[in-house]
Coordinates of C-alpha atoms in Angstrom, one line a residue:
X1 CA 47.3 -133.9 -2.7
X2 CA 46.9 -133.4 1.1
X3 CA 44.3 -136.2 1.4
X4 CA 43.9 -139.9 0.5
X5 CA 40.9 -141.9 -0.8
X6 CA 40.1 -145.6 -0.9
X7 CA 37.0 -146.9 -2.7
X8 CA 35.4 -150.1 -1.4
X9 CA 34.0 -152.7 -3.9
X10 CA 30.4 -151.5 -3.0
X11 CA 31.3 -147.9 -4.0
X12 CA 31.5 -146.4 -0.5
X13 CA 34.6 -144.2 -0.3
X14 CA 37.0 -143.6 2.6
X15 CA 38.5 -140.1 2.7
X16 CA 41.4 -139.3 5.0
X17 CA 43.2 -136.1 5.8
X18 CA 46.1 -136.2 8.3
X19 CA 46.2 -133.8 11.2
X20 CA 48.7 -134.2 14.0
X21 CA 46.2 -134.1 16.9
X22 CA 44.7 -136.4 19.5
X23 CA 41.2 -135.2 18.5
X24 CA 39.5 -136.9 15.5
X25 CA 36.6 -135.5 13.5
X26 CA 34.7 -137.9 11.3
X27 CA 31.5 -137.9 9.2
X28 CA 29.4 -140.1 7.1
X29 CA 28.0 -138.1 4.2
X30 CA 25.2 -139.3 2.0
X31 CA 24.2 -137.6 -1.2
X32 CA 20.4 -137.6 -0.4
X33 CA 18.4 -134.6 0.9
X34 CA 15.2 -132.8 0.9
X35 CA 15.2 -132.1 -2.8
X36 CA 15.1 -135.9 -3.5
X37 CA 11.7 -136.4 -1.8
X38 CA 8.7 -137.5 -3.7
X39 CA 5.6 -135.2 -4.0
X40 CA 3.7 -134.8 -0.6
X41 CA 6.7 -136.4 1.2
X42 CA 8.2 -133.1 2.5
X43 CA 10.4 -133.6 5.5
X44 CA 11.1 -137.3 4.8
X45 CA 14.9 -137.0 4.5
X46 CA 15.1 -135.1 7.8
X47 CA 12.6 -137.6 9.4
X48 CA 15.0 -140.5 8.5
X49 CA 18.0 -138.6 9.9
X50 CA 16.2 -138.3 13.3
X51 CA 15.1 -142.0 13.3
X52 CA 18.6 -143.3 12.6
X53 CA 19.3 -142.6 16.3
X54 CA 16.4 -144.6 17.6
X55 CA 16.8 -148.3 17.1
X56 CA 18.8 -150.8 15.2
X57 CA 18.9 -154.6 14.9
X58 CA 21.3 -154.7 17.9
X59 CA 21.0 -151.4 19.8
X60 CA 18.2 -149.4 21.4
X61 CA 18.1 -145.6 21.6
X62 CA 20.1 -145.5 24.9
X63 CA 22.8 -147.8 23.5
X64 CA 23.1 -145.7 20.3
X65 CA 23.4 -142.4 22.2
X66 CA 25.8 -143.8 24.9
X67 CA 28.1 -145.6 22.4
X68 CA 30.1 -142.4 21.9
X69 CA 28.9 -140.2 24.8
X70 CA 30.3 -142.7 27.3
X71 CA 33.8 -141.9 26.0
X72 CA 33.2 -138.1 25.9
X73 CA 32.6 -137.9 22.2
X74 CA 30.1 -135.6 20.5
X75 CA 27.6 -137.2 18.0
X76 CA 25.2 -135.3 15.8
X77 CA 23.6 -135.1 12.4
X78 CA 21.9 -132.8 10.0
X79 CA 19.9 -132.7 6.7
X80 CA 20.2 -130.2 3.9
X81 CA 18.5 -129.9 0.5
X82 CA 21.1 -132.2 -1.0
X83 CA 22.8 -134.2 1.8
X84 CA 22.4 -136.2 5.0
X85 CA 25.4 -136.0 7.3
X86 CA 26.2 -137.9 10.5
X87 CA 29.3 -136.6 12.3
X88 CA 31.3 -137.2 15.5
X89 CA 34.2 -135.6 17.3
X90 CA 36.2 -137.8 19.6
X91 CA 39.5 -138.9 21.1
X92 CA 41.8 -140.6 18.5
X93 CA 41.5 -144.0 20.1
X94 CA 37.7 -144.2 19.8
X95 CA 37.4 -144.0 16.0
X96 CA 36.4 -147.7 15.6
X97 CA 33.5 -147.1 18.0
X98 CA 32.3 -144.3 15.7
X99 CA 32.6 -146.3 12.5
X100 CA 30.8 -149.3 14.2
X101 CA 28.0 -146.9 15.2
X102 CA 27.8 -145.2 11.8
X103 CA 27.5 -148.5 10.0
X104 CA 24.9 -149.8 12.4
X105 CA 22.5 -146.8 12.4
X106 CA 22.7 -146.1 8.6
X107 CA 22.4 -149.7 7.4
X108 CA 20.6 -151.6 10.3
X109 CA 18.0 -149.2 11.7
X110 CA 14.6 -150.9 12.2
X111 CA 12.3 -147.9 12.3
X112 CA 9.8 -149.3 14.8
X113 CA 6.3 -147.8 14.7
X114 CA 6.4 -146.4 18.3
X115 CA 9.6 -144.5 17.5
X116 CA 8.0 -143.1 14.3
X117 CA 5.1 -141.8 16.4
X118 CA 7.4 -140.2 19.0
X119 CA 9.7 -138.6 16.5
X120 CA 6.8 -137.1 14.6
X121 CA 5.9 -135.2 17.8
X122 CA 9.5 -134.1 18.2
X123 CA 9.7 -132.8 14.6
X124 CA 6.3 -131.0 14.9
X125 CA 7.7 -129.2 18.0
X126 CA 10.8 -128.3 15.9
X127 CA 8.6 -126.9 13.1
X128 CA 6.7 -124.8 15.7
X129 CA 9.9 -123.5 17.3
X130 CA 11.2 -122.4 13.9
X131 CA 7.9 -120.6 13.2
X132 CA 8.5 -118.7 16.4
X133 CA 11.9 -117.5 15.0
X134 CA 11.1 -115.1 12.1
X135 CA 14.8 -114.8 11.2
X136 CA 14.8 -118.6 10.5
X137 CA 11.3 -119.0 9.1
X138 CA 11.7 -116.2 6.5
X139 CA 14.7 -118.0 4.9
X140 CA 12.6 -121.1 4.4
X141 CA 9.7 -119.1 3.0
X142 CA 12.0 -117.2 0.7
X143 CA 13.4 -120.5 -0.7
X144 CA 9.8 -121.6 -1.1
X145 CA 9.1 -118.5 -3.3
X146 CA 12.3 -118.8 -5.2
X147 CA 11.8 -122.5 -6.1
X148 CA 8.0 -122.5 -6.2
X149 CA 6.7 -125.9 -7.4
X150 CA 10.2 -127.5 -7.1
X151 CA 11.5 -129.8 -4.3
X152 CA 14.3 -127.3 -3.6
X153 CA 11.6 -125.0 -2.3
X154 CA 10.4 -127.6 0.2
X155 CA 11.0 -126.9 3.9
X156 CA 13.7 -129.4 5.1
X157 CA 11.6 -130.0 8.2
X158 CA 8.4 -130.6 6.2
X159 CA 5.0 -129.4 7.1
X160 CA 2.6 -130.5 9.9
X161 CA 0.5 -132.2 7.3
X162 CA 3.3 -134.0 5.5
X163 CA 5.1 -135.2 8.6
X164 CA 2.0 -136.6 10.1
X165 CA 1.5 -138.8 6.9
X166 CA 5.1 -140.2 6.7
X167 CA 5.3 -143.9 7.4
X168 CA 7.7 -146.9 7.3
X169 CA 7.1 -147.6 3.6
X170 CA 8.0 -144.1 2.7
X171 CA 11.3 -144.5 4.6
X172 CA 12.1 -147.8 2.8
X173 CA 11.3 -146.3 -0.6
X174 CA 13.4 -143.2 0.0
X175 CA 16.5 -145.1 1.2
X176 CA 16.3 -147.6 -1.6
X177 CA 16.0 -144.8 -4.2
X178 CA 18.6 -142.4 -2.7
X179 CA 21.1 -144.1 -0.4
X180 CA 23.4 -145.0 -3.3
X181 CA 26.6 -146.5 -1.9
X182 CA 28.6 -144.8 -4.7
X183 CA 27.5 -141.5 -3.3
X184 CA 28.5 -142.1 0.3
X185 CA 31.7 -141.0 1.9
X186 CA 33.2 -141.9 5.3
X187 CA 35.6 -139.1 6.1
X188 CA 38.2 -138.8 8.8
X189 CA 40.6 -136.0 9.8
X190 CA 43.1 -137.1 12.5
X191 CA 46.4 -138.9 13.2
X192 CA 46.3 -142.4 11.7
X193 CA 48.1 -144.8 9.4
X194 CA 46.0 -144.8 6.2
X195 CA 46.5 -148.6 5.6
X196 CA 45.0 -149.3 9.1
X197 CA 42.0 -147.0 8.2
X198 CA 41.5 -148.9 5.0
X199 CA 41.3 -152.2 7.0
X200 CA 38.8 -150.6 9.4
X201 CA 36.6 -149.4 6.5
X202 CA 36.8 -152.8 4.9
X203 CA 35.8 -154.5 8.1
X204 CA 32.7 -152.4 8.8
X205 CA 31.6 -151.0 5.5
X206 CA 32.9 -153.7 3.1
X207 CA 29.9 -156.0 3.8
X208 CA 27.3 -153.3 3.1
X209 CA 25.3 -154.4 0.0
X210 CA 25.9 -152.2 -3.1
X211 CA 23.1 -149.9 -4.2
X212 CA 23.4 -148.2 -7.6
X213 CA 20.1 -146.2 -7.5
X214 CA 20.1 -143.3 -9.9
X215 CA 18.9 -139.8 -9.0
X216 CA 16.5 -137.9 -11.1
X217 CA 17.1 -134.3 -10.0
X218 CA 15.4 -131.7 -12.1
X219 CA 16.9 -128.2 -12.5
X220 CA 14.4 -125.5 -11.3
X221 CA 13.1 -122.9 -13.7
X222 CA 14.2 -119.3 -13.4
X223 CA 12.1 -117.5 -10.8
X224 CA 10.2 -114.3 -11.7
X225 CA 10.6 -111.1 -9.8
X226 CA 8.2 -110.8 -6.9
X227 CA 7.5 -108.6 -3.8
X228 CA 5.6 -110.1 -1.0
X229 CA 4.8 -108.7 2.5
X230 CA 3.3 -111.0 5.1
X231 CA 1.9 -109.8 8.5
X232 CA 3.1 -111.7 11.5
X233 CA 2.8 -111.3 15.3
X234 CA 6.3 -109.9 15.6
X235 CA 7.8 -106.7 16.8
X236 CA 10.3 -106.0 14.0
X237 CA 10.3 -106.2 10.2
X238 CA 12.4 -109.1 8.8
X239 CA 13.3 -109.1 5.1
X240 CA 15.1 -111.2 2.5
X241 CA 16.1 -109.9 -1.0
X242 CA 17.7 -112.3 -3.4
X243 CA 17.4 -114.6 -6.4
X244 CA 18.9 -117.6 -8.1
X245 CA 22.7 -117.9 -8.4
X246 CA 25.4 -120.1 -9.9
X247 CA 25.6 -123.8 -9.4
X248 CA 28.6 -125.4 -7.6
X249 CA 30.5 -126.2 -10.9
X250 CA 30.0 -122.8 -12.5
X251 CA 33.1 -120.9 -13.6
X252 CA 31.9 -117.9 -11.7
X253 CA 31.4 -119.6 -8.4
X254 CA 34.7 -118.3 -6.9
X255 CA 33.9 -114.8 -8.2
X256 CA 30.4 -114.8 -6.6
X257 CA 31.9 -116.1 -3.3
X258 CA 34.2 -113.1 -3.4
X259 CA 31.4 -110.6 -4.3
X260 CA 29.2 -112.0 -1.5
X261 CA 32.0 -111.4 0.9
X262 CA 32.5 -107.9 -0.3
X263 CA 28.8 -107.2 0.1
X264 CA 27.7 -108.8 3.3
X265 CA 29.8 -111.8 4.1
X266 CA 32.1 -112.6 7.1
X267 CA 33.3 -109.8 9.3
X268 CA 32.1 -106.4 10.3
X269 CA 33.6 -104.5 7.4
X270 CA 31.3 -105.7 4.7
X271 CA 29.6 -103.0 2.6
X272 CA 26.1 -103.7 3.9
X273 CA 27.2 -103.8 7.5
X274 CA 29.2 -100.5 7.2
X275 CA 26.4 -98.7 5.4
X276 CA 23.3 -99.9 7.1
X277 CA 24.4 -100.8 10.6
X278 CA 27.4 -98.6 11.3
X279 CA 26.6 -95.5 9.2
X280 CA 22.8 -95.3 9.5
X281 CA 22.2 -97.5 12.5
X282 CA 19.0 -99.0 11.2
X283 CA 19.6 -102.8 11.4
X284 CA 21.3 -104.9 14.1
X285 CA 21.7 -107.8 11.7
X286 CA 22.4 -107.5 8.0
X287 CA 24.1 -110.2 6.0
X288 CA 24.3 -111.8 2.6
X289 CA 24.7 -115.5 1.7
X290 CA 25.5 -117.5 -1.4
X291 CA 24.6 -121.2 -1.4
X292 CA 25.5 -123.2 -4.5
X293 CA 23.7 -126.5 -5.3
X294 CA 24.6 -129.0 -8.0
X295 CA 22.4 -127.3 -10.7
X296 CA 21.5 -123.9 -9.3
X297 CA 22.2 -121.6 -6.3
X298 CA 20.8 -119.0 -4.0
X299 CA 22.0 -115.5 -3.3
X300 CA 20.2 -113.7 -0.5
X301 CA 20.4 -110.7 1.8
X302 CA 18.7 -110.9 5.2
X303 CA 18.0 -107.9 7.4
X304 CA 16.0 -107.2 10.6
X305 CA 14.9 -103.7 11.5
X306 CA 12.2 -101.5 13.1
X307 CA 9.1 -101.3 10.9
X308 CA 9.4 -97.6 10.2
X309 CA 13.0 -98.1 9.0
X310 CA 12.5 -101.0 6.6
X311 CA 11.8 -98.9 3.5
X312 CA 15.1 -97.0 4.1
X313 CA 17.0 -100.3 4.7
X314 CA 15.7 -101.7 1.4
X315 CA 16.6 -98.5 -0.4
X316 CA 20.2 -98.7 1.0
X317 CA 20.5 -102.4 0.1
X318 CA 19.6 -101.7 -3.5
X319 CA 22.0 -98.7 -3.5
X320 CA 24.9 -101.1 -2.6
X321 CA 23.8 -103.6 -5.3
X322 CA 23.7 -100.7 -7.8
X323 CA 27.2 -99.7 -6.9
X324 CA 28.5 -103.2 -7.6
X325 CA 26.6 -103.3 -10.9
X326 CA 27.9 -99.9 -12.1
X327 CA 31.4 -99.4 -10.6
X328 CA 34.4 -101.6 -11.5
X329 CA 36.6 -102.3 -8.5
X330 CA 40.0 -100.5 -8.6
X331 CA 43.2 -102.6 -8.6
X332 CA 44.1 -101.9 -5.0
X333 CA 40.5 -102.3 -3.9
X334 CA 40.3 -105.7 -5.6
X335 CA 43.6 -106.8 -4.1
X336 CA 42.4 -105.8 -0.6
X337 CA 39.1 -107.7 -0.8
X338 CA 40.9 -110.8 -2.1
X339 CA 43.5 -110.6 0.7
X340 CA 40.7 -110.3 3.3
X341 CA 38.7 -113.2 1.9
X342 CA 41.8 -115.5 1.6
X343 CA 42.7 -114.8 5.2
X344 CA 39.1 -115.6 6.4
X345 CA 39.2 -118.9 4.5
X346 CA 42.5 -119.8 6.0
X347 CA 41.2 -119.1 9.5
X348 CA 38.0 -121.2 8.8
X349 CA 40.3 -124.2 8.0
X350 CA 41.0 -124.3 11.8
X351 CA 37.4 -125.7 12.2
X352 CA 38.4 -129.3 11.3
X353 CA 35.0 -130.8 11.5
X354 CA 33.6 -128.3 9.0
X355 CA 36.7 -128.9 6.9
X356 CA 36.3 -132.6 6.6
X357 CA 32.6 -132.4 5.9
X358 CA 33.4 -129.8 3.1
X359 CA 36.0 -132.1 1.7
X360 CA 33.5 -135.1 1.7
X361 CA 31.0 -132.9 -0.2
X362 CA 33.6 -132.0 -2.8
X363 CA 34.5 -135.7 -3.3
X364 CA 30.8 -136.5 -3.9
X365 CA 30.1 -133.5 -6.2
X366 CA 33.4 -133.3 -8.2
X367 CA 35.3 -136.5 -7.4
X368 CA 38.2 -134.4 -6.3
X369 CA 39.1 -131.9 -3.6
X370 CA 40.9 -128.5 -4.1
X371 CA 43.9 -127.9 -1.9
X372 CA 43.8 -124.7 0.1
X373 CA 46.3 -123.2 -2.4
X374 CA 44.0 -124.1 -5.3
X375 CA 41.2 -122.3 -3.6
X376 CA 43.4 -119.3 -3.0
X377 CA 44.5 -119.3 -6.7
X378 CA 40.9 -119.4 -7.9
X379 CA 40.1 -116.3 -5.8
X380 CA 43.3 -114.5 -6.9
X381 CA 42.3 -115.0 -10.5
X382 CA 39.0 -113.2 -10.3
X383 CA 39.2 -110.0 -12.3
X384 CA 37.4 -106.6 -11.7
X385 CA 35.6 -107.2 -15.0
X386 CA 34.3 -110.6 -13.7
X387 CA 33.1 -108.9 -10.5
X388 CA 31.1 -106.4 -12.7
X389 CA 29.7 -109.2 -14.9
X390 CA 28.7 -111.3 -11.9
X391 CA 27.0 -108.4 -10.1
X392 CA 25.0 -107.4 -13.2
X393 CA 23.9 -111.0 -13.7
X394 CA 23.1 -112.1 -10.1
X395 CA 21.8 -108.7 -8.9
X396 CA 19.6 -108.0 -11.9
X397 CA 16.5 -106.3 -10.5
X398 CA 14.3 -108.2 -12.9
X399 CA 15.4 -111.5 -11.2
X400 CA 15.2 -110.5 -7.5
X401 CA 12.5 -111.5 -5.1
X402 CA 11.7 -109.5 -1.9
X403 CA 10.0 -111.2 1.0
X404 CA 9.1 -109.2 4.2
X405 CA 7.6 -110.3 7.5
X406 CA 5.9 -107.2 8.9
X407 CA 4.4 -106.7 12.4
X408 CA 0.6 -106.9 12.6
X409 CA -1.1 -103.6 13.2

């Protein structure tokens, strides 16, 4: 293994990967996100993430923000459907500062009423700004259609109505129910002695009270095919075509990651980019994405084009999906797409912050982390028959949803 793990008595885990560098990347990952919110509490996980930087029992907002910025470090956070992540990048000698701050904001935030009021305003501005970006807003609306009536369909930011109603009691209830110490990972990539890191984790995280709260995540029902066009005050048509896909533990996950990369993944040589942008010149942006969750997943294709070209773009997208459903990849073709994907993954490993966050997620989800070679081996083992099977299952037209944002007349 190219990593080390130490579990504290309260369940919090320390994850360490060595890198011979003077720059450290660290994160604190919590298995709690937007899908864990109670009804009518949309945006609560994200609201909490914002408020963690406001006030603790011993620091005000300026002291929190300056704790790392004064030494040139970068501090940030984000919320997803399943996780809350606080992360920092800093010089090696300042790691203790980061851990001290992580422990303080996560376990000793006070959530004063005046900060709640201020932050509601900030988040309402954030919601408004996303609504002004159709390429962002359409993804959220698509997920709302795909997971209709399920918390996975909730907008991570919440709605104007839900955010205005969130209060201190909601924060306490959510954290008590979802901030399970056994589903928290403090992860570090840098140049340290592991025994010293363990002592540091024991010092700051050891005294944190254990919380064994149990999640009650429900798997969403299979979505029905749907076509929806919405008029917006925009100049271009934006579209998303997609459906449900494999969960993160599914045997076909590696295969679908490969298929997604063939179709519209990283790089300019994907099939969708070559056909729709390069050959026909009808879309500046066209891409596909596969996002696996613990019990389901999302496959989607996004494009933006002039209104009069959208019908042709949709037709060409379905033509490429049909090719993958009907035609088995040849031996050389399959080898080439695997080689390309493996090379891209290897390059992505250079982003050490993304790497350590990804490793922390794997530790929470699977209690283990694949080495780079194991990842490569899983991709190498995907067969042409599996690519065909995956394409027919995930790109089944009876399961696909199409959402369009069209310019108002």
